[in-house]
Amino acid sequence: MEHPNGDRLKTALLLVAISGLGLGLVFYFTARGDLAQIIWFASVVPVLAALLVEILRSLWRGEVGLDIVAALSMSAALVFGEMLAAAVVAVMYSGGTFLESFAEGRARREMWDLLARVPRSATRHRDGGLEEVPLDDIVPGDCLLIRQGDVVPVDGKVASASAFLDTSALTGESLPVRVDNGGDAMSGSTNASEAFDLVAARPAKDSTYAGIVRLVEEAQRSKAPMSRLADRWSLGFLAATVCLAFAAWWFTADPIRAVAVLVVATPCPLILAVPVALVAGLSRAAHFGVLIKGAGPLEAMARTRTLVLDKTGTLTDGRPQIVSIDSHDVMASGEILRLAAALDQATKHPVAQAIVAAAKARGLSLPVPMQVTETPGEGLTGQVQDRSVVVGEHRFVVGHVGGAEAEHPALAAGSVLVAVGIDGRLAGHLVMADPLREGTHRMLSGLRDQGVERILLATGDRQEVAERVSQGLGLDGIRAGLTPDQKVLLVLTERKHGPVMMVGDGVNDAPALAAADVGVAMGARGAAASAEAADVVLLVDRVDRLGPGIEIARSARRIALESVVAGIGLSVLGMVAAALGYLTPVQGALIQEVIDVAVILNALRALRVAPAEAWAPELPASGTNTNPLQGNQA
């Protein structure tokens, strides 16, 4: 992020240069050319001094940039008495840097919106009343009141009947999202309806929004490889400029032509177009819920050729869902689910929580279980409304209900079987599976259209499970049974095909994310370690956001290259014209400024990149609530 003092200095230098040029012209046209020369000289010196300081700082860091051309052109104009040309160059250079700063600020608007929305305090329930407390005082378990229009300050669970949250600033979702009682509320979202209570799940500093803000700040401090490439190109451009200026002076014995050549080359589109286009791309991607940690990862994202996908929680939803309920008794399937879910309320096991969620989604009333005993990794026993209930693995349940081991349904690879015993009999089975994420087929097809040549599945799960999940996706390879270090080796091996992007969500994916050219983490529910190791974080729990992210990255990089090629080409033509005597130094400065403004405006086109409609989410299934007044099911 540009420091405020830096912005003020650029503004002050521009005002000094413009005032000096204007006042000098007044004296010049009133026959006081001597005073005009002095005023022009005085207005150029501060700009040149600030430029020399910046050049020395760059050289100290080992960087050689095109600011040297600007310093040479102003210095040469002063030495050879071209005060007006020097004043015009000072205005054009300070104006160019100011315009660049303004353009980058415009491009960062989406990110600044995130930073500006950081809440400073929260309203906490305490002893029957409400108190306003700083965010740092909030601890897990605190009950907070989130009023209409408030930004959710910490991650937590909704304690009221429901909440309607506007997540557009985080994910780009245009409609409010409904979160029912017990559902997760992401910090940084806005309460779009009536006030609700929230139970804090973690401290503010560890919440999703605080992490997002840190990532944004990192992104704003970054410098893209393409920008460094522009610095390397600048050496060649600097050498060509100096040689052409010297040749024009040598063959014509006219130093003013050399001055004109230097002036036309100042400032250069290389130092203006690239950062503006890439920062605009970062901002545009953030609007769609794709937080890219810097211009470097964005440029690498645009060059991705191989995509490696984790399975659980990335390619699949990561949350088992009930696909069928098989009753072995006269009991109805709904009653089997109700009693099983009621008992499962007593454990945090992900399969049990999925059963509870399925029962609540069907509107079933779940009584409080009593006398619950949990055998880790096997199942639970307990009393539900005076009925003895056992839920867990098939052998575990059969062992408790007695009798011969009953047949259980044939399972497809990757499915989970949960047996339910009621009052000493095997009542039935819940068949569960981890479904493929919605829109995955369309996303993978679209990524191939974007230039991704190889798509691989990398998972620690069994081979048969991986094959079943990926059936029909047209993947180029499946690597199953991988340990974290084997995932890293796979990423490194695939680099022979080009830049590699790795997508994952778990702690075990963090090493591979760090090893990839571009690591992408599922930030909504993924592990903190994977988000920390990744270069890109998907703020919404949908892997299909990869499509818009890559499309925006490619568009931003293409726009940056277009701006550079067009700008450099026009600058070279102007330099040749100046060397041949067709342009005076003043005319050259004015023409170059037109070129610079044009390339900056072209670079800002990256703010208007509209991802293809092919990335739009699929139509909701029948019965899904899409009324914006009622919100969507979380």
Short mmCIF file of N, CA and C in Angstrom, two decimals, residues 3-161:
data_model
loop_
_atom_site.label_atom_id
_atom_site.label_comp_id
_atom_site.label_asym_id
_atom_site.label_seq_id
_atom_site.Cartn_x
_atom_site.Cartn_y
_atom_site.Cartn_z
N HIS A 3 2.37 4.57 0.96
CA HIS A 3 2.34 5.30 2.22
C HIS A 3 1.74 6.68 2.00
N PRO A 4 0.90 7.17 2.96
CA PRO A 4 0.28 8.48 2.79
C PRO A 4 1.29 9.59 2.57
N ASN A 5 2.45 9.52 3.25
CA ASN A 5 3.47 10.55 3.06
C ASN A 5 4.00 10.55 1.63
N GLY A 6 4.11 9.35 1.04
CA GLY A 6 4.54 9.26 -0.35
C GLY A 6 3.55 9.90 -1.29
N ASP A 7 2.25 9.69 -1.05
CA ASP A 7 1.22 10.32 -1.87
C ASP A 7 1.28 11.83 -1.74
N ARG A 8 1.47 12.32 -0.51
CA ARG A 8 1.52 13.77 -0.31
C ARG A 8 2.73 14.38 -1.00
N LEU A 9 3.86 13.68 -0.97
CA LEU A 9 5.05 14.19 -1.64
C LEU A 9 4.84 14.29 -3.14
N LYS A 10 4.22 13.25 -3.72
CA LYS A 10 3.96 13.27 -5.16
C LYS A 10 3.01 14.41 -5.52
N THR A 11 2.02 14.64 -4.68
CA THR A 11 1.09 15.73 -4.93
C THR A 11 1.80 17.08 -4.84
N ALA A 12 2.65 17.25 -3.82
CA ALA A 12 3.37 18.51 -3.64
C ALA A 12 4.31 18.79 -4.81
N LEU A 13 5.03 17.76 -5.26
CA LEU A 13 5.95 17.95 -6.39
C LEU A 13 5.20 18.32 -7.66
N LEU A 14 4.05 17.69 -7.87
CA LEU A 14 3.25 18.01 -9.05
C LEU A 14 2.77 19.46 -8.99
N LEU A 15 2.32 19.91 -7.82
CA LEU A 15 1.86 21.30 -7.68
C LEU A 15 3.00 22.28 -7.91
N VAL A 16 4.18 21.97 -7.37
CA VAL A 16 5.34 22.85 -7.59
C VAL A 16 5.69 22.93 -9.07
N ALA A 17 5.71 21.77 -9.74
CA ALA A 17 6.06 21.75 -11.16
C ALA A 17 5.04 22.50 -12.00
N ILE A 18 3.74 22.28 -11.73
CA ILE A 18 2.70 22.97 -12.51
C ILE A 18 2.73 24.47 -12.24
N SER A 19 2.87 24.85 -10.98
CA SER A 19 2.91 26.29 -10.65
C SER A 19 4.09 26.97 -11.31
N GLY A 20 5.27 26.30 -11.24
CA GLY A 20 6.45 26.89 -11.85
C GLY A 20 6.31 27.03 -13.36
N LEU A 21 5.77 25.99 -14.02
CA LEU A 21 5.59 26.06 -15.47
C LEU A 21 4.61 27.18 -15.83
N GLY A 22 3.48 27.25 -15.10
CA GLY A 22 2.48 28.27 -15.42
C GLY A 22 2.97 29.67 -15.17
N LEU A 23 3.60 29.89 -14.00
CA LEU A 23 4.09 31.23 -13.69
C LEU A 23 5.20 31.64 -14.66
N GLY A 24 6.07 30.72 -15.02
CA GLY A 24 7.12 31.04 -15.99
C GLY A 24 6.56 31.42 -17.34
N LEU A 25 5.50 30.74 -17.77
CA LEU A 25 4.88 31.10 -19.05
C LEU A 25 4.28 32.51 -19.02
N VAL A 26 3.73 32.89 -17.85
CA VAL A 26 3.18 34.25 -17.72
C VAL A 26 4.28 35.28 -17.93
N PHE A 27 5.42 35.09 -17.26
CA PHE A 27 6.54 36.04 -17.43
C PHE A 27 7.11 35.98 -18.84
N TYR A 28 7.14 34.77 -19.42
CA TYR A 28 7.70 34.62 -20.76
C TYR A 28 6.90 35.42 -21.77
N PHE A 29 5.56 35.36 -21.68
CA PHE A 29 4.72 36.07 -22.65
C PHE A 29 4.54 37.55 -22.31
N THR A 30 5.10 37.98 -21.17
CA THR A 30 5.09 39.42 -20.85
C THR A 30 6.49 40.00 -20.99
N ALA A 31 7.28 39.37 -21.85
CA ALA A 31 8.62 39.86 -22.20
C ALA A 31 9.58 39.85 -21.01
N ARG A 32 9.37 39.00 -20.05
CA ARG A 32 10.32 38.85 -18.94
C ARG A 32 10.90 37.45 -18.97
N GLY A 33 11.54 37.16 -20.10
CA GLY A 33 12.09 35.83 -20.31
C GLY A 33 13.14 35.44 -19.29
N ASP A 34 13.89 36.45 -18.76
CA ASP A 34 14.91 36.14 -17.78
C ASP A 34 14.31 35.58 -16.50
N LEU A 35 13.20 36.21 -16.04
CA LEU A 35 12.53 35.69 -14.84
C LEU A 35 11.89 34.33 -15.11
N ALA A 36 11.38 34.15 -16.32
CA ALA A 36 10.77 32.87 -16.68
C ALA A 36 11.79 31.75 -16.58
N GLN A 37 13.02 32.02 -17.06
CA GLN A 37 14.06 31.00 -17.00
C GLN A 37 14.37 30.62 -15.55
N ILE A 38 14.43 31.63 -14.68
CA ILE A 38 14.75 31.38 -13.27
C ILE A 38 13.64 30.56 -12.61
N ILE A 39 12.38 30.93 -12.88
CA ILE A 39 11.25 30.23 -12.26
C ILE A 39 11.19 28.79 -12.74
N TRP A 40 11.42 28.59 -14.03
CA TRP A 40 11.41 27.21 -14.55
C TRP A 40 12.50 26.38 -13.91
N PHE A 41 13.69 27.00 -13.79
CA PHE A 41 14.80 26.29 -13.16
C PHE A 41 14.45 25.92 -11.71
N ALA A 42 13.87 26.87 -10.98
CA ALA A 42 13.53 26.64 -9.57
C ALA A 42 12.46 25.56 -9.41
N SER A 43 11.56 25.45 -10.38
CA SER A 43 10.49 24.43 -10.27
C SER A 43 10.99 23.04 -10.63
N VAL A 44 12.05 22.99 -11.43
CA VAL A 44 12.57 21.68 -11.83
C VAL A 44 13.44 21.07 -10.74
N VAL A 45 14.19 21.90 -10.02
CA VAL A 45 15.16 21.40 -9.04
C VAL A 45 14.53 20.48 -7.98
N PRO A 46 13.40 20.85 -7.34
CA PRO A 46 12.83 19.93 -6.34
C PRO A 46 12.43 18.57 -6.92
N VAL A 47 11.86 18.58 -8.13
CA VAL A 47 11.46 17.32 -8.76
C VAL A 47 12.69 16.47 -9.07
N LEU A 48 13.73 17.12 -9.60
CA LEU A 48 14.95 16.40 -9.94
C LEU A 48 15.63 15.87 -8.68
N ALA A 49 15.62 16.66 -7.60
CA ALA A 49 16.25 16.22 -6.35
C ALA A 49 15.52 15.00 -5.78
N ALA A 50 14.19 15.05 -5.77
CA ALA A 50 13.43 13.90 -5.28
C ALA A 50 13.66 12.67 -6.14
N LEU A 51 13.79 12.87 -7.44
CA LEU A 51 14.03 11.77 -8.36
C LEU A 51 15.40 11.15 -8.12
N LEU A 52 16.43 11.99 -7.88
CA LEU A 52 17.77 11.48 -7.63
C LEU A 52 17.82 10.67 -6.34
N VAL A 53 17.09 11.14 -5.31
CA VAL A 53 17.04 10.38 -4.06
C VAL A 53 16.41 9.01 -4.29
N GLU A 54 15.34 8.97 -5.07
CA GLU A 54 14.68 7.69 -5.36
C GLU A 54 15.60 6.77 -6.15
N ILE A 55 16.36 7.33 -7.09
CA ILE A 55 17.29 6.53 -7.88
C ILE A 55 18.37 5.92 -6.97
N LEU A 56 18.90 6.73 -6.04
CA LEU A 56 19.93 6.24 -5.13
C LEU A 56 19.37 5.11 -4.25
N ARG A 57 18.13 5.26 -3.80
CA ARG A 57 17.50 4.19 -3.00
C ARG A 57 17.36 2.91 -3.82
N SER A 58 16.98 3.06 -5.08
CA SER A 58 16.82 1.89 -5.94
C SER A 58 18.16 1.21 -6.17
N LEU A 59 19.20 2.00 -6.42
CA LEU A 59 20.53 1.43 -6.63
C LEU A 59 21.02 0.71 -5.37
N TRP A 60 20.68 1.26 -4.20
CA TRP A 60 21.07 0.63 -2.94
C TRP A 60 20.41 -0.74 -2.80
N ARG A 61 19.19 -0.86 -3.33
CA ARG A 61 18.48 -2.14 -3.28
C ARG A 61 18.90 -3.06 -4.43
N GLY A 62 19.82 -2.59 -5.28
CA GLY A 62 20.26 -3.40 -6.41
C GLY A 62 19.35 -3.34 -7.61
N GLU A 63 18.52 -2.30 -7.70
CA GLU A 63 17.57 -2.16 -8.80
C GLU A 63 17.97 -0.98 -9.68
N VAL A 64 17.92 -1.21 -10.98
CA VAL A 64 18.19 -0.15 -11.95
C VAL A 64 16.94 0.03 -12.79
N GLY A 65 16.33 1.20 -12.70
CA GLY A 65 15.07 1.44 -13.38
C GLY A 65 15.14 2.60 -14.35
N LEU A 66 14.01 2.86 -14.97
CA LEU A 66 13.94 3.90 -16.00
C LEU A 66 13.83 5.30 -15.43
N ASP A 67 13.81 5.42 -14.10
CA ASP A 67 13.86 6.76 -13.52
C ASP A 67 15.15 7.48 -13.94
N ILE A 68 16.18 6.70 -14.26
CA ILE A 68 17.44 7.29 -14.70
C ILE A 68 17.25 8.10 -15.99
N VAL A 69 16.38 7.61 -16.89
CA VAL A 69 16.12 8.35 -18.13
C VAL A 69 15.50 9.70 -17.82
N ALA A 70 14.56 9.73 -16.87
CA ALA A 70 13.93 11.00 -16.49
C ALA A 70 14.96 11.95 -15.90
N ALA A 71 15.85 11.43 -15.06
CA ALA A 71 16.89 12.29 -14.47
C ALA A 71 17.82 12.83 -15.53
N LEU A 72 18.20 11.97 -16.48
CA LEU A 72 19.09 12.42 -17.56
C LEU A 72 18.41 13.50 -18.42
N SER A 73 17.13 13.31 -18.74
CA SER A 73 16.46 14.28 -19.61
C SER A 73 16.32 15.64 -18.93
N MET A 74 15.95 15.67 -17.66
CA MET A 74 15.84 16.95 -16.96
C MET A 74 17.21 17.60 -16.79
N SER A 75 18.21 16.79 -16.42
CA SER A 75 19.55 17.34 -16.23
C SER A 75 20.10 17.90 -17.54
N ALA A 76 19.95 17.15 -18.64
CA ALA A 76 20.46 17.61 -19.93
C ALA A 76 19.75 18.89 -20.38
N ALA A 77 18.45 18.97 -20.15
CA ALA A 77 17.70 20.17 -20.54
C ALA A 77 18.20 21.38 -19.75
N LEU A 78 18.48 21.21 -18.45
CA LEU A 78 18.99 22.32 -17.64
C LEU A 78 20.39 22.73 -18.10
N VAL A 79 21.25 21.73 -18.38
CA VAL A 79 22.63 22.02 -18.78
C VAL A 79 22.68 22.78 -20.09
N PHE A 80 21.82 22.42 -21.03
CA PHE A 80 21.87 23.06 -22.35
C PHE A 80 20.89 24.22 -22.48
N GLY A 81 20.38 24.69 -21.36
CA GLY A 81 19.57 25.91 -21.37
C GLY A 81 18.15 25.74 -21.85
N GLU A 82 17.68 24.51 -21.97
CA GLU A 82 16.29 24.29 -22.39
C GLU A 82 15.40 24.24 -21.14
N MET A 83 15.26 25.43 -20.49
CA MET A 83 14.53 25.49 -19.24
C MET A 83 13.05 25.13 -19.39
N LEU A 84 12.45 25.61 -20.48
CA LEU A 84 11.04 25.31 -20.70
C LEU A 84 10.84 23.81 -20.88
N ALA A 85 11.72 23.19 -21.65
CA ALA A 85 11.62 21.74 -21.84
C ALA A 85 11.81 21.01 -20.52
N ALA A 86 12.77 21.48 -19.70
CA ALA A 86 13.00 20.85 -18.40
C ALA A 86 11.77 20.98 -17.52
N ALA A 87 11.13 22.17 -17.56
CA ALA A 87 9.92 22.39 -16.75
C ALA A 87 8.77 21.49 -17.22
N VAL A 88 8.64 21.35 -18.54
CA VAL A 88 7.59 20.49 -19.08
C VAL A 88 7.84 19.04 -18.67
N VAL A 89 9.11 18.58 -18.74
CA VAL A 89 9.44 17.21 -18.34
C VAL A 89 9.14 17.01 -16.86
N ALA A 90 9.47 18.02 -16.04
CA ALA A 90 9.19 17.91 -14.60
C ALA A 90 7.70 17.75 -14.34
N VAL A 91 6.89 18.52 -15.08
CA VAL A 91 5.44 18.40 -14.93
C VAL A 91 4.98 17.03 -15.40
N MET A 92 5.50 16.59 -16.54
CA MET A 92 5.07 15.32 -17.10
C MET A 92 5.50 14.14 -16.21
N TYR A 93 6.74 14.22 -15.67
CA TYR A 93 7.20 13.12 -14.84
C TYR A 93 6.42 13.08 -13.52
N SER A 94 6.32 14.21 -12.85
CA SER A 94 5.58 14.23 -11.58
C SER A 94 4.11 13.91 -11.82
N GLY A 95 3.58 14.37 -12.96
CA GLY A 95 2.20 14.04 -13.29
C GLY A 95 2.02 12.56 -13.57
N GLY A 96 3.03 11.95 -14.22
CA GLY A 96 2.95 10.52 -14.51
C GLY A 96 2.97 9.68 -13.25
N THR A 97 3.89 10.02 -12.31
CA THR A 97 3.95 9.26 -11.06
C THR A 97 2.69 9.48 -10.23
N PHE A 98 2.16 10.71 -10.25
CA PHE A 98 0.92 10.97 -9.52
C PHE A 98 -0.23 10.18 -10.13
N LEU A 99 -0.29 10.16 -11.47
CA LEU A 99 -1.36 9.43 -12.15
C LEU A 99 -1.24 7.93 -11.89
N GLU A 100 -0.01 7.43 -11.85
CA GLU A 100 0.20 6.02 -11.53
C GLU A 100 -0.31 5.70 -10.13
N SER A 101 0.02 6.58 -9.17
CA SER A 101 -0.44 6.37 -7.80
C SER A 101 -1.96 6.42 -7.72
N PHE A 102 -2.55 7.37 -8.44
CA PHE A 102 -4.01 7.48 -8.45
C PHE A 102 -4.64 6.24 -9.07
N ALA A 103 -4.05 5.76 -10.16
CA ALA A 103 -4.60 4.58 -10.84
C ALA A 103 -4.50 3.35 -9.96
N GLU A 104 -3.36 3.19 -9.26
CA GLU A 104 -3.23 2.04 -8.37
C GLU A 104 -4.23 2.14 -7.21
N GLY A 105 -4.46 3.36 -6.73
CA GLY A 105 -5.46 3.55 -5.68
C GLY A 105 -6.84 3.17 -6.17
N ARG A 106 -7.16 3.54 -7.40
CA ARG A 106 -8.45 3.16 -7.99
C ARG A 106 -8.54 1.65 -8.12
N ALA A 107 -7.44 1.03 -8.52
CA ALA A 107 -7.44 -0.42 -8.70
C ALA A 107 -7.57 -1.16 -7.37
N ARG A 108 -7.07 -0.56 -6.29
CA ARG A 108 -7.10 -1.22 -4.98
C ARG A 108 -8.40 -0.96 -4.23
N ARG A 109 -9.35 -0.31 -4.86
CA ARG A 109 -10.55 0.09 -4.13
C ARG A 109 -11.25 -1.09 -3.47
N GLU A 110 -11.34 -2.23 -4.19
CA GLU A 110 -11.99 -3.40 -3.61
C GLU A 110 -11.28 -3.84 -2.34
N MET A 111 -9.93 -3.80 -2.35
CA MET A 111 -9.18 -4.21 -1.18
C MET A 111 -9.34 -3.20 -0.05
N TRP A 112 -9.30 -1.93 -0.38
CA TRP A 112 -9.48 -0.91 0.66
C TRP A 112 -10.86 -1.04 1.29
N ASP A 113 -11.86 -1.42 0.50
CA ASP A 113 -13.20 -1.62 1.06
C ASP A 113 -13.16 -2.69 2.15
N LEU A 114 -12.36 -3.75 1.91
CA LEU A 114 -12.22 -4.79 2.93
C LEU A 114 -11.58 -4.22 4.20
N LEU A 115 -10.51 -3.43 4.02
CA LEU A 115 -9.80 -2.89 5.17
C LEU A 115 -10.65 -1.88 5.94
N ALA A 116 -11.42 -1.06 5.20
CA ALA A 116 -12.22 -0.02 5.83
C ALA A 116 -13.36 -0.59 6.66
N ARG A 117 -13.75 -1.84 6.39
CA ARG A 117 -14.89 -2.43 7.08
C ARG A 117 -14.49 -3.17 8.35
N VAL A 118 -13.23 -3.10 8.73
CA VAL A 118 -12.80 -3.82 9.93
C VAL A 118 -13.49 -3.22 11.15
N PRO A 119 -14.30 -3.99 11.88
CA PRO A 119 -14.95 -3.44 13.08
C PRO A 119 -13.93 -3.24 14.20
N ARG A 120 -14.19 -2.25 15.06
CA ARG A 120 -13.28 -1.94 16.16
C ARG A 120 -13.80 -2.44 17.51
N SER A 121 -15.09 -2.65 17.61
CA SER A 121 -15.68 -3.07 18.87
C SER A 121 -16.88 -3.98 18.59
N ALA A 122 -17.45 -4.54 19.67
CA ALA A 122 -18.60 -5.43 19.53
C ALA A 122 -19.50 -5.25 20.74
N THR A 123 -20.78 -5.62 20.58
CA THR A 123 -21.75 -5.54 21.67
C THR A 123 -21.91 -6.92 22.29
N ARG A 124 -21.59 -7.04 23.57
CA ARG A 124 -21.57 -8.33 24.25
C ARG A 124 -22.65 -8.40 25.33
N HIS A 125 -23.32 -9.57 25.38
CA HIS A 125 -24.25 -9.82 26.48
C HIS A 125 -23.46 -10.08 27.76
N ARG A 126 -23.85 -9.42 28.86
CA ARG A 126 -23.17 -9.64 30.13
C ARG A 126 -24.11 -9.31 31.29
N ASP A 127 -24.39 -10.31 32.15
CA ASP A 127 -25.21 -10.13 33.35
C ASP A 127 -26.56 -9.51 33.05
N GLY A 128 -27.20 -10.00 32.00
CA GLY A 128 -28.54 -9.52 31.67
C GLY A 128 -28.56 -8.20 30.93
N GLY A 129 -27.41 -7.62 30.64
CA GLY A 129 -27.34 -6.35 29.92
C GLY A 129 -26.41 -6.44 28.74
N LEU A 130 -26.16 -5.32 28.10
CA LEU A 130 -25.28 -5.25 26.94
C LEU A 130 -24.13 -4.29 27.24
N GLU A 131 -22.96 -4.63 26.75
CA GLU A 131 -21.81 -3.75 26.92
C GLU A 131 -21.00 -3.69 25.63
N GLU A 132 -20.44 -2.52 25.35
CA GLU A 132 -19.60 -2.33 24.17
C GLU A 132 -18.16 -2.60 24.57
N VAL A 133 -17.53 -3.56 23.90
CA VAL A 133 -16.16 -3.95 24.28
C VAL A 133 -15.26 -3.95 23.06
N PRO A 134 -13.95 -3.69 23.25
CA PRO A 134 -13.00 -3.80 22.13
C PRO A 134 -12.93 -5.24 21.64
N LEU A 135 -12.57 -5.41 20.38
CA LEU A 135 -12.52 -6.75 19.81
C LEU A 135 -11.53 -7.66 20.55
N ASP A 136 -10.45 -7.07 21.05
CA ASP A 136 -9.44 -7.89 21.71
C ASP A 136 -9.95 -8.51 23.01
N ASP A 137 -11.06 -7.96 23.56
CA ASP A 137 -11.60 -8.50 24.81
C ASP A 137 -12.52 -9.69 24.60
N ILE A 138 -12.87 -9.98 23.35
CA ILE A 138 -13.79 -11.07 23.06
C ILE A 138 -13.05 -12.41 23.16
N VAL A 139 -13.67 -13.35 23.88
CA VAL A 139 -13.08 -14.69 24.01
C VAL A 139 -14.10 -15.71 23.52
N PRO A 140 -13.64 -16.88 23.10
CA PRO A 140 -14.58 -17.92 22.65
C PRO A 140 -15.64 -18.20 23.72
N GLY A 141 -16.88 -18.30 23.27
CA GLY A 141 -17.99 -18.54 24.18
C GLY A 141 -18.78 -17.29 24.52
N ASP A 142 -18.22 -16.10 24.27
CA ASP A 142 -18.96 -14.86 24.49
C ASP A 142 -20.17 -14.80 23.57
N CYS A 143 -21.28 -14.30 24.09
CA CYS A 143 -22.49 -14.12 23.27
C CYS A 143 -22.57 -12.66 22.84
N LEU A 144 -22.57 -12.42 21.54
CA LEU A 144 -22.55 -11.06 20.99
C LEU A 144 -23.88 -10.74 20.31
N LEU A 145 -24.27 -9.50 20.39
CA LEU A 145 -25.44 -9.02 19.66
C LEU A 145 -24.99 -8.39 18.36
N ILE A 146 -25.46 -8.92 17.24
CA ILE A 146 -25.11 -8.38 15.92
C ILE A 146 -26.34 -7.65 15.39
N ARG A 147 -26.29 -6.32 15.41
CA ARG A 147 -27.44 -5.54 14.99
C ARG A 147 -27.50 -5.44 13.47
N GLN A 148 -28.66 -5.02 12.97
CA GLN A 148 -28.82 -4.87 11.52
C GLN A 148 -27.80 -3.86 11.00
N GLY A 149 -27.09 -4.26 9.97
CA GLY A 149 -26.07 -3.40 9.38
C GLY A 149 -24.69 -3.57 9.98
N ASP A 150 -24.57 -4.28 11.11
CA ASP A 150 -23.26 -4.50 11.73
C ASP A 150 -22.44 -5.50 10.92
N VAL A 151 -21.13 -5.30 10.95
CA VAL A 151 -20.20 -6.28 10.39
C VAL A 151 -19.90 -7.31 11.47
N VAL A 152 -20.02 -8.58 11.14
CA VAL A 152 -19.75 -9.65 12.12
C VAL A 152 -18.28 -9.57 12.52
N PRO A 153 -17.98 -9.34 13.81
CA PRO A 153 -16.60 -9.06 14.21
C PRO A 153 -15.71 -10.28 14.34
N VAL A 154 -16.29 -11.45 14.68
CA VAL A 154 -15.49 -12.66 14.86
C VAL A 154 -16.25 -13.85 14.26
N ASP A 155 -15.53 -14.90 13.97
CA ASP A 155 -16.18 -16.14 13.54
C ASP A 155 -16.98 -16.71 14.71
N GLY A 156 -18.14 -17.26 14.40
CA GLY A 156 -18.94 -17.84 15.47
C GLY A 156 -20.13 -18.61 14.94
N LYS A 157 -21.00 -19.01 15.86
CA LYS A 157 -22.20 -19.76 15.50
C LYS A 157 -23.44 -18.94 15.86
N VAL A 158 -24.42 -18.98 14.97
CA VAL A 158 -25.66 -18.24 15.18
C VAL A 158 -26.42 -18.86 16.34
N ALA A 159 -26.77 -18.03 17.35
CA ALA A 159 -27.49 -18.51 18.51
C ALA A 159 -28.97 -18.19 18.43
N SER A 160 -29.39 -17.38 17.47
CA SER A 160 -30.80 -17.09 17.26
C SER A 160 -31.39 -18.09 16.29
N ALA A 161 -32.68 -17.94 16.01
CA ALA A 161 -33.34 -18.89 15.11
C ALA A 161 -32.68 -18.92 13.75
#
